[in-house]
Short mmCIF file of C-alpha atoms in Angstrom, two decimals:
data_model
loop_
_atom_site.label_atom_id
_atom_site.label_comp_id
_atom_site.label_asym_id
_atom_site.label_seq_id
_atom_site.Cartn_x
_atom_site.Cartn_y
_atom_site.Cartn_z
CA MET N 44 10.27 25.74 -19.32
CA ASN N 45 10.87 22.03 -19.47
CA SER N 46 8.17 19.64 -19.89
CA LEU N 47 7.11 16.45 -17.40
CA SER N 48 6.20 14.66 -20.70
CA SER N 49 10.49 13.16 -21.24
CA PRO N 50 13.78 14.46 -20.38
CA SER N 51 14.49 14.38 -24.43
CA GLU N 52 13.01 15.48 -27.53
CA PRO N 53 12.30 13.28 -30.59
CA THR N 54 15.98 12.53 -32.56
CA SER N 55 13.18 11.98 -35.88
CA THR N 56 9.67 12.52 -37.28
CA ASP N 57 9.69 10.91 -40.34
CA GLU N 58 7.22 8.68 -39.38
CA ARG N 59 5.29 10.71 -36.63
CA GLU N 60 4.98 13.58 -34.93
CA ILE N 61 5.06 12.52 -31.40
CA ALA N 62 2.83 14.48 -28.96
CA VAL N 63 4.29 16.15 -25.72
CA GLY N 64 3.57 12.99 -23.38
CA PHE N 65 3.10 10.02 -25.60
CA ALA N 66 4.76 7.56 -26.02
CA ARG N 67 8.51 7.29 -28.51
CA ALA N 68 8.87 3.47 -28.71
CA LEU N 69 6.76 0.16 -28.05
CA VAL N 70 7.72 -2.37 -25.27
CA VAL N 71 6.65 -5.46 -26.30
CA LEU N 72 6.27 -8.44 -23.35
CA LYS N 73 6.80 -12.13 -23.87
CA PRO N 74 4.06 -14.86 -24.83
CA ARG N 75 1.55 -15.14 -21.54
CA LYS N 76 3.45 -12.08 -19.57
CA SER N 77 0.57 -9.21 -19.88
CA THR N 78 -2.02 -10.37 -17.16
CA PRO N 79 -0.66 -8.61 -13.90
CA PHE N 80 -0.47 -5.41 -16.16
CA TYR N 81 -3.68 -5.89 -17.44
CA ALA N 82 -4.75 -5.93 -13.64
CA ARG N 83 -2.90 -2.64 -13.33
CA HIS N 84 -0.05 -3.28 -11.69
CA PRO N 85 2.56 -0.95 -12.43
CA TRP N 86 5.45 -2.74 -12.36
CA VAL N 87 7.05 -4.23 -15.48
CA PHE N 88 10.36 -6.31 -14.80
CA ASP N 89 13.14 -6.87 -17.73
CA SER N 90 12.42 -10.48 -17.42
CA ALA N 91 8.93 -10.31 -19.18
CA VAL N 92 9.98 -7.86 -21.78
CA ASP N 93 10.60 -9.59 -25.49
CA ARG N 94 11.87 -6.00 -27.17
CA ILE N 95 11.51 -2.41 -27.40
CA GLU N 96 10.38 -1.47 -30.77
CA GLY N 97 11.71 2.46 -31.77
CA GLU N 98 14.29 4.98 -30.34
CA CYS N 99 14.06 5.82 -27.20
CA THR N 100 16.30 6.72 -24.10
CA ASP N 101 16.01 5.98 -20.64
CA GLY N 102 13.46 8.51 -19.29
CA ASP N 103 11.02 8.72 -22.19
CA VAL N 104 7.44 7.51 -22.43
CA VAL N 105 6.95 4.28 -23.49
CA ASP N 106 3.65 2.02 -24.62
CA LEU N 107 3.39 -0.97 -23.03
CA VAL N 108 1.76 -3.71 -25.70
CA SER N 109 1.13 -7.23 -25.35
CA GLU N 110 3.34 -9.70 -27.41
CA LYS N 111 -0.25 -9.29 -30.56
CA ARG N 112 0.79 -5.69 -30.05
CA LYS N 113 -2.27 -4.71 -28.42
CA PHE N 114 -1.83 -1.84 -26.11
CA ILE N 115 -2.00 -1.73 -22.12
CA GLY N 116 -0.35 1.04 -20.62
CA ARG N 117 1.89 3.80 -20.75
CA GLY N 118 4.91 4.59 -18.39
CA ILE N 119 8.46 5.44 -18.52
CA LEU N 120 11.46 3.72 -19.43
CA ASN N 121 14.57 2.55 -17.82
CA ARG N 122 16.37 0.05 -19.05
CA ARG N 123 19.34 0.33 -15.80
CA SER N 124 16.72 -1.33 -13.64
CA ARG N 125 15.53 -4.40 -13.36
CA LEU N 126 12.16 -2.39 -12.98
CA MET N 127 12.39 -1.21 -16.76
CA VAL N 128 8.61 0.13 -17.08
CA ARG N 129 7.08 2.11 -14.34
CA LEU N 130 3.35 2.09 -15.70
CA TYR N 131 1.20 5.19 -14.96
CA THR N 132 -1.76 5.55 -17.04
CA TRP N 133 -3.86 2.77 -18.77
CA LYS N 134 -5.47 4.98 -20.89
CA ALA N 135 -4.85 5.18 -24.84
CA SER N 136 -6.08 8.82 -25.17
CA GLN N 137 -3.98 10.18 -21.77
CA GLY N 138 -0.42 11.37 -22.43
CA LEU N 139 2.11 12.23 -19.29
CA ASP N 140 2.28 15.52 -20.11
CA ASP N 141 2.08 18.08 -17.14
CA ASP N 142 -1.77 18.19 -17.03
CA PHE N 143 -0.94 14.56 -15.82
CA TRP N 144 1.62 14.85 -13.21
CA ARG N 145 -0.22 18.02 -11.72
CA GLN N 146 -3.91 16.62 -11.65
CA ARG N 147 -2.23 13.33 -9.37
CA ILE N 148 -0.42 15.67 -7.34
CA GLU N 149 -3.85 17.84 -6.84
CA ARG N 150 -5.89 14.02 -6.10
CA ALA N 151 -3.44 12.74 -4.08
CA VAL N 152 -3.45 16.28 -1.99
CA MET N 153 -7.40 16.27 -1.65
CA LEU N 154 -6.97 13.50 -0.46
CA ARG N 155 -5.27 14.03 2.59
CA SER N 156 -7.20 17.19 2.98
CA GLN N 157 -10.29 14.92 3.49
CA LEU N 158 -8.95 12.89 5.88
CA GLY N 159 -8.13 16.08 8.40
CA TYR N 160 -4.40 15.67 7.47
CA ASP N 161 -4.03 19.18 6.46
CA GLN N 162 -3.59 21.37 9.32
CA PRO N 163 -0.58 23.71 9.00
CA THR N 164 1.71 22.65 12.02
CA ASP N 165 1.26 18.99 11.04
CA ALA N 166 2.88 16.62 9.09
CA ALA N 167 1.57 13.91 6.22
CA ARG N 168 2.57 12.40 2.88
CA LEU N 169 1.15 13.66 0.49
CA VAL N 170 1.85 11.32 -2.35
CA TYR N 171 2.74 7.80 -1.76
CA SER N 172 4.20 6.92 -4.81
CA GLU N 173 2.19 3.72 -6.50
CA ALA N 174 -0.65 4.30 -3.91
CA ASP N 175 -1.26 7.74 -5.41
CA GLY N 176 -0.26 6.78 -9.01
CA LEU N 177 2.54 8.14 -9.17
CA SER N 178 5.53 5.35 -9.25
CA GLY N 179 8.47 6.71 -7.70
CA LEU N 180 7.36 9.70 -6.32
CA VAL N 181 7.53 10.47 -2.27
CA ILE N 182 6.26 13.91 -1.07
CA ASP N 183 5.71 14.14 3.29
CA ARG N 184 4.80 17.99 4.34
CA TYR N 185 5.95 18.82 7.63
CA ALA N 186 4.19 22.17 8.79
CA GLY N 187 4.75 24.45 5.68
CA HIS N 188 7.86 22.69 4.29
CA LEU N 189 8.27 19.52 1.30
CA VAL N 190 10.39 17.06 1.18
CA VAL N 191 10.56 14.85 -1.89
CA GLN N 192 11.45 11.53 -1.68
CA VAL N 193 13.17 10.30 -5.15
CA ASN N 194 12.45 6.39 -5.71
CA SER N 195 12.71 6.23 -9.34
CA LEU N 196 14.61 7.54 -12.39
CA ALA N 197 11.53 8.56 -14.03
CA VAL N 198 11.22 11.13 -11.62
CA ALA N 199 14.76 12.27 -10.92
CA LEU N 200 14.76 13.37 -14.84
CA ARG N 201 11.42 15.30 -13.80
CA ALA N 202 12.91 16.82 -10.30
CA ASP N 203 13.36 20.15 -11.67
CA ARG N 204 9.48 20.22 -13.35
CA LEU N 205 8.14 18.75 -10.16
CA VAL N 206 9.91 21.12 -8.18
CA GLU N 207 8.16 24.39 -10.11
CA LEU N 208 4.40 22.62 -9.99
CA LEU N 209 4.40 22.42 -6.16
CA ALA N 210 5.93 25.49 -5.65
CA GLU N 211 2.60 26.48 -8.25
CA GLN N 212 0.30 24.33 -6.89
CA LEU N 213 1.13 24.44 -2.94
CA ALA N 214 3.13 27.39 -2.30
CA PRO N 215 5.38 25.69 0.29
CA ASP N 216 8.17 27.48 2.72
CA SER N 217 10.50 25.60 0.93
CA ILE N 218 10.95 21.95 -0.68
CA THR N 219 13.70 19.45 -0.30
CA LEU N 220 14.45 17.00 -2.42
CA ARG N 221 16.31 13.76 -1.10
CA CYS N 222 17.01 10.03 -2.56
CA ASP N 223 18.43 7.16 -1.26
CA ALA N 224 22.04 5.50 -2.06
CA GLY N 225 20.55 2.21 -2.34
CA ILE N 226 17.46 3.22 -4.88
CA ALA N 227 20.07 5.85 -6.88
CA LYS N 228 21.89 2.64 -7.53
CA ALA N 229 19.31 -0.01 -8.27
CA GLU N 230 17.61 2.94 -10.83
CA GLY N 231 20.89 4.48 -11.97
CA ILE N 232 20.24 8.12 -11.11
CA VAL N 233 23.38 10.00 -10.71
CA LEU N 234 23.41 12.07 -7.37
CA GLY N 235 25.19 15.38 -7.93
CA SER N 236 26.36 17.19 -4.31
CA ARG N 237 23.66 18.55 -1.61
CA THR N 238 22.53 22.24 -2.28
CA PRO N 239 24.13 23.50 0.88
CA THR N 240 22.19 25.66 3.22
CA ALA N 241 22.02 26.61 6.87
CA SER N 242 21.72 24.92 9.42
CA GLY N 243 21.67 25.47 13.66
CA GLY N 244 19.43 27.16 16.19
CA ALA N 245 19.51 25.60 19.97
CA PHE N 246 17.47 22.42 19.06
CA ALA N 247 19.83 21.21 15.86
CA ASP N 248 23.18 22.00 18.39
CA SER N 249 21.81 19.36 20.69
CA LEU N 250 22.94 17.05 18.29
CA PRO N 251 26.64 15.71 18.03
CA ASP N 252 28.26 16.93 14.99
CA ASP N 253 29.70 13.66 14.17
CA ALA N 254 26.77 10.94 15.10
CA GLU N 255 25.66 9.03 12.05
CA MET N 256 21.93 8.38 11.41
CA GLN N 257 20.27 4.52 10.84
CA PRO N 258 20.36 3.55 7.22
CA ALA N 259 17.06 5.99 5.41
CA SER N 260 14.12 4.58 3.05
CA SER N 261 12.83 1.60 5.37
CA GLU N 262 9.90 1.72 3.50
CA ASP N 263 10.96 1.56 -0.23
CA LEU N 264 9.41 -0.98 -2.23
CA GLU N 265 10.75 -4.30 -2.56
CA TYR N 266 12.45 -4.16 -5.71
CA GLY N 267 16.07 -2.62 -4.88
CA GLU N 268 19.69 -2.99 -4.17
CA GLU N 269 21.69 -2.75 -1.39
CA PRO N 270 23.45 0.45 -0.96
CA SER N 271 27.11 0.31 -2.24
CA ALA N 272 29.66 3.13 -2.00
CA GLY N 273 28.43 4.99 -5.00
CA PRO N 274 26.08 4.80 -7.43
CA GLU N 275 27.21 3.72 -11.22
CA PRO N 276 27.07 6.30 -14.16
CA GLY N 277 23.65 7.06 -15.32
CA PRO N 278 21.78 7.76 -18.40
CA LEU N 279 23.95 9.07 -21.17
CA GLY N 280 23.60 12.71 -20.81
CA SER N 281 21.63 12.61 -18.02
CA PRO N 282 22.41 15.50 -15.28
CA PRO N 283 23.23 14.47 -11.84
CA LEU N 284 20.35 15.27 -9.10
CA ALA N 285 21.15 17.87 -6.87
CA GLU N 286 19.40 16.51 -3.47
CA GLY N 287 18.65 19.21 -0.61
CA LEU N 288 16.66 22.52 -0.69
CA ARG N 289 15.71 23.41 -4.03
CA TRP N 290 12.77 26.10 -3.41
CA GLY N 291 12.43 28.30 -0.82
CA ARG N 292 13.86 28.55 2.64
CA LEU N 293 14.35 26.55 5.60
CA PRO N 294 14.76 27.71 8.74
CA SER N 295 17.56 27.92 10.78
CA GLY N 296 17.26 24.92 12.97
CA PRO N 297 14.64 22.13 12.45
CA VAL N 298 11.44 22.25 11.52
CA PHE N 299 8.67 21.74 14.24
CA VAL N 300 5.21 19.72 13.99
CA GLU N 301 2.54 18.89 15.49
CA GLU N 302 1.08 15.39 16.36
CA HIS N 303 -1.62 14.53 18.87
CA GLY N 304 -0.87 17.28 20.80
CA LEU N 305 3.05 16.70 20.61
CA ARG N 306 5.55 18.83 19.22
CA TYR N 307 8.30 17.28 17.43
CA GLY N 308 11.63 18.80 15.72
CA VAL N 309 12.26 17.19 12.25
CA ASP N 310 15.91 17.03 11.00
CA LEU N 311 15.11 17.35 7.28
CA LEU N 312 18.01 17.21 5.51
CA ALA N 313 19.54 14.02 7.87
CA GLY N 314 16.38 12.38 9.31
CA GLN N 315 15.68 8.86 8.82
CA LYS N 316 13.13 8.65 5.97
CA THR N 317 11.85 12.31 4.94
CA GLY N 318 13.18 13.21 8.68
CA PHE N 319 10.35 11.39 10.84
CA TYR N 320 7.96 8.45 10.66
CA LEU N 321 4.63 9.15 9.40
CA ASP N 322 3.36 5.97 8.63
CA GLN N 323 3.22 5.10 12.53
CA ARG N 324 1.27 8.70 13.34
CA GLU N 325 -1.74 6.43 14.52
CA ASN N 326 -0.55 3.56 15.76
CA ARG N 327 1.60 5.99 18.31
CA ARG N 328 -1.45 7.01 19.72
CA ALA N 329 -3.09 3.45 19.56
CA ALA N 330 -0.79 2.25 21.38
CA ALA N 331 -0.46 4.49 23.48
CA VAL N 332 -4.12 3.37 24.93
CA TYR N 333 -2.93 0.12 26.64
CA MET N 334 0.05 2.14 28.72
CA ARG N 335 -1.43 3.94 31.55
CA GLY N 336 0.38 2.89 34.90
CA ARG N 337 2.91 0.63 32.99
CA GLN N 338 6.70 0.75 32.78
CA VAL N 339 7.69 0.58 29.60
CA LEU N 340 10.66 -0.13 26.55
CA ASP N 341 10.46 0.92 23.34
CA LEU N 342 13.37 -0.16 21.50
CA PHE N 343 14.23 1.44 18.33
CA CYS N 344 12.92 4.34 19.54
CA TYR N 345 14.37 6.91 16.96
CA SER N 346 13.27 10.76 17.87
CA GLY N 347 10.48 9.07 20.72
CA GLY N 348 7.60 8.94 18.96
CA PHE N 349 6.09 6.15 20.99
CA SER N 350 7.84 6.74 23.87
CA LEU N 351 6.17 10.49 24.22
CA ALA N 352 3.01 9.14 23.25
CA ALA N 353 3.10 6.26 25.62
CA SER N 354 3.62 9.09 28.34
CA ARG N 355 1.83 12.33 27.25
CA LEU N 356 -1.56 10.35 25.96
CA GLY N 357 -1.27 6.90 27.65
CA ALA N 358 -0.31 8.28 31.17
CA ALA N 359 2.56 5.69 30.98
CA ARG N 360 4.39 5.29 34.46
CA GLU N 361 7.91 5.68 33.35
CA VAL N 362 9.38 4.97 29.84
CA LEU N 363 13.03 4.13 28.68
CA GLY N 364 13.88 4.49 24.97
CA ILE N 365 16.80 3.00 23.31
CA ASP N 366 18.18 3.82 20.20
CA THR N 367 21.57 2.65 18.43
CA SER N 368 22.09 6.39 16.74
CA ASP N 369 23.58 8.97 19.33
CA ARG N 370 22.14 11.34 17.08
CA ALA N 371 18.69 9.93 17.10
CA VAL N 372 19.38 9.85 21.02
CA ALA N 373 20.03 13.43 21.01
CA LEU N 374 16.93 14.42 19.02
CA ALA N 375 14.71 12.34 21.30
CA ARG N 376 16.04 13.93 24.32
CA ALA N 377 15.33 17.13 22.40
CA ASN N 378 11.30 16.08 22.14
CA ALA N 379 11.36 15.02 25.39
CA ALA N 380 12.68 18.59 26.75
CA LEU N 381 10.51 20.50 23.95
CA ASN N 382 7.14 18.89 25.81
CA SER N 383 8.10 19.03 29.12
CA ILE N 384 8.02 15.41 29.67
CA SER N 385 10.56 14.30 32.38
CA ASN N 386 8.97 10.55 32.90
CA VAL N 387 11.25 9.35 29.41
CA HIS N 388 14.39 8.77 29.41
CA PHE N 389 16.42 7.88 26.57
CA GLU N 390 19.80 5.41 25.25
CA GLN N 391 21.90 4.54 23.49
CA GLY N 392 22.62 1.39 22.79
CA ASP N 393 21.74 -1.96 19.96
CA GLY N 394 18.71 -3.40 20.75
CA PHE N 395 19.09 -7.10 20.50
CA GLN N 396 22.28 -6.80 23.17
CA VAL N 397 20.19 -4.43 25.09
CA LEU N 398 17.26 -7.06 25.26
CA ASP N 399 20.00 -9.63 25.96
CA GLU N 400 21.41 -7.70 28.65
CA PHE N 401 18.61 -7.07 30.45
CA LEU N 402 17.30 -10.28 30.35
CA SER N 403 20.49 -11.58 32.15
CA ALA N 404 19.67 -8.63 34.78
CA GLU N 405 16.61 -10.28 35.26
CA ARG N 406 15.01 -6.90 34.30
CA ARG N 407 11.27 -6.79 33.72
CA PHE N 408 9.21 -4.28 31.98
CA GLU N 409 4.74 -4.34 31.55
CA ALA N 410 4.91 -3.25 28.22
CA ILE N 411 7.56 -3.38 25.19
CA VAL N 412 7.19 -1.78 21.94
CA LEU N 413 9.56 -3.21 18.87
CA ASP N 414 9.70 -0.65 15.82
CA PRO N 415 13.06 -2.25 13.97
CA PRO N 416 14.35 -1.10 10.53
CA LYS N 417 14.11 -3.35 7.44
CA PHE N 418 15.24 -6.59 8.29
CA THR N 419 15.07 -7.83 4.47
CA ARG N 420 14.86 -6.13 0.82
CA SER N 421 13.53 -9.00 -0.83
CA ARG N 422 11.39 -12.49 -0.79
CA GLN N 423 15.21 -14.29 -0.81
CA GLY N 424 16.11 -12.33 2.69
CA VAL N 425 12.40 -13.25 4.30
CA ASP N 426 14.10 -16.57 6.32
CA ASP N 427 16.84 -14.33 7.75
CA ALA N 428 14.71 -11.49 8.52
CA LEU N 429 11.90 -13.80 10.38
CA ARG N 430 14.45 -15.47 12.31
CA ALA N 431 15.12 -11.93 13.71
CA TYR N 432 11.84 -10.90 14.18
CA HIS N 433 11.45 -13.90 16.84
CA ARG N 434 14.99 -13.37 18.02
CA LEU N 435 13.47 -10.00 18.96
CA ASN N 436 10.12 -10.85 20.08
CA ARG N 437 10.94 -13.80 21.90
CA VAL N 438 13.52 -11.88 24.08
CA ALA N 439 11.00 -9.33 24.79
CA VAL N 440 8.03 -11.64 25.92
CA ASP N 441 10.54 -13.14 27.84
CA LEU N 442 11.04 -9.28 29.46
CA LEU N 443 7.39 -9.21 29.79
CA GLU N 444 5.54 -9.26 32.90
CA PRO N 445 1.97 -11.57 33.02
CA GLY N 446 -0.85 -9.32 30.92
CA GLY N 447 2.45 -7.14 29.41
CA ILE N 448 1.35 -5.54 25.98
CA LEU N 449 3.73 -6.13 23.57
CA VAL N 450 3.84 -3.29 20.52
CA THR N 451 5.41 -5.46 17.73
CA CYS N 452 6.32 -3.66 13.96
CA SER N 453 7.73 -5.11 11.00
CA CYS N 454 8.30 -2.51 8.27
CA SER N 455 9.56 -5.42 5.91
CA GLY N 456 7.34 -5.32 2.74
CA SER N 457 8.55 -8.65 1.78
CA VAL N 458 7.28 -10.27 5.16
CA SER N 459 4.04 -10.63 5.19
CA ARG N 460 1.00 -10.02 8.00
CA GLU N 461 0.67 -13.89 7.87
CA ASP N 462 4.62 -14.52 8.03
CA PHE N 463 4.86 -12.28 11.22
CA LEU N 464 1.49 -13.80 13.06
CA GLN N 465 3.07 -17.36 12.38
CA MET N 466 6.33 -16.15 14.00
CA LEU N 467 4.00 -14.60 16.59
CA ALA N 468 2.27 -18.29 16.92
CA VAL N 469 6.14 -20.07 17.29
CA VAL N 470 7.20 -17.54 19.89
CA ALA N 471 4.04 -18.05 22.01
CA GLN N 472 5.33 -22.00 21.76
CA LYS N 473 8.70 -21.68 22.40
CA CYS N 474 8.00 -19.57 25.36
CA GLY N 475 4.82 -21.62 27.05
CA ARG N 476 3.25 -18.11 26.99
CA ASP N 477 0.01 -17.06 25.48
CA ILE N 478 -0.13 -14.02 22.91
CA GLN N 479 -3.49 -12.35 22.11
CA VAL N 480 -3.64 -9.88 19.14
CA LEU N 481 -5.63 -7.12 20.05
CA GLU N 482 -5.47 -4.43 17.40
CA GLN N 483 -3.71 -5.76 13.58
CA ARG N 484 -2.66 -2.50 12.29
CA GLY N 485 -0.89 -0.99 9.12
CA ALA N 486 -0.02 2.84 7.87
CA SER N 487 -1.62 5.65 8.81
CA PRO N 488 -4.29 6.58 6.17
CA ASP N 489 -1.90 9.18 4.39
CA HIS N 490 -0.01 6.05 3.01
CA PRO N 491 -3.00 4.53 0.94
CA VAL N 492 -2.33 0.38 0.01
CA SER N 493 -3.14 0.43 -4.15
CA ALA N 494 -5.42 -2.67 -4.51
CA THR N 495 -3.74 -3.19 -7.65
CA CYS N 496 -0.01 -3.27 -6.13
CA ARG N 497 0.17 -4.68 -3.05
CA GLU N 498 3.81 -4.04 -2.29
CA SER N 499 2.54 -0.43 -1.48
CA GLU N 500 1.39 -1.82 1.79
CA TYR N 501 4.52 -2.90 4.12
CA LEU N 502 4.12 -1.48 7.27
CA LYS N 503 2.58 -4.09 10.45
CA CYS N 504 2.04 -3.31 13.89
CA PHE N 505 0.38 -5.45 16.09
CA ILE N 506 -1.09 -4.65 19.99
CA CYS N 507 -0.90 -7.53 21.90
CA ARG N 508 -1.48 -9.14 25.40
CA VAL N 509 0.85 -11.55 27.11
CA GLY N 510 -0.26 -13.95 28.76
#
């Protein structure tokens, strides 16, 4: 049985025997670079590192020390990424062994149970990376099925053992692994072929075989590079990461989950992110409160979450959902039929172009939901992202009747809440209309925010009234 502590064994014990889960080498910081890490920020970028002392390979456990060689924290090394060390503990006595990973996962799952996110038919994020002290690991549960999103080399090299631990701890029906190509490139993860699995069923058959989904991982934390044609070679000797089904059995069709009394079919292998936008769970219900009797436009609707909630929970008069993906539209239509909802319609189209066409046609709505994909992955792209958000929201405001409701979202973590509010202020000024912010919301509580890693806060959801 493999250990989660390190993917390789010590090559020498001349100086000391290395205990399981403890450091093989020291990562020494440059002078005056230690403050963020004493403050428990888990990301050590290569620009802060002076040198590495000791023999080690990518994926090994290392100790982070100051320029005076004072212990700061313990983490896992990856010299192929700008994010060179991910820190997991600030206790010198704590190793990164099986017990560490088991206890952290148990603690995270217990929180979701305390939140009431543990019903056997619902969906929830069980582990949220840095916010749960497990940098690079995301675990979502869809009814009895788990999807593990691998966001770091540290996790990729421990994937087999993690699957074993999850099977032991949670006894799921299945465990599926997924890794975004952009993250794989940034982390030096070699992606192997997908594990074959059955698919099909009446629900799944309603989706076009040649339809493409939109890019995944809209909430990936903001250090990654853009996806490329394929990942570069990984660390020497590291095995390819096999995506797909890794434990148990998947149903022949989609996995069905319930949320606020609505049922959704989820594609765990090909859906966006891990299959569904779990972070908007409470926002869908909150926005629905404002939709009673209104004609609603839902842009970037994906599988219809906001649309169906507006109809069923909010008693909207009529809802039109738009998405660029044919496959997403087919999935949304199937979800509407699954819930016997007839006043919601879905069409394929580019969100920006559709808004311009509606504006030219002088079409108006009483409520509009904007939930676009990520517009930037870094601070360098924030200005361009804000221009895109401005264009989107300005046209949406022009399409709203007086007193209309605007639900506008951003999943670009590099765009701050203050940036987004300032963008709305400029929209109000340019349109000559008042925008009243009724609610400022974030991700659902199964996506907690770490006070020492503010990058774990990415989702902004503003519910506004437009005068």
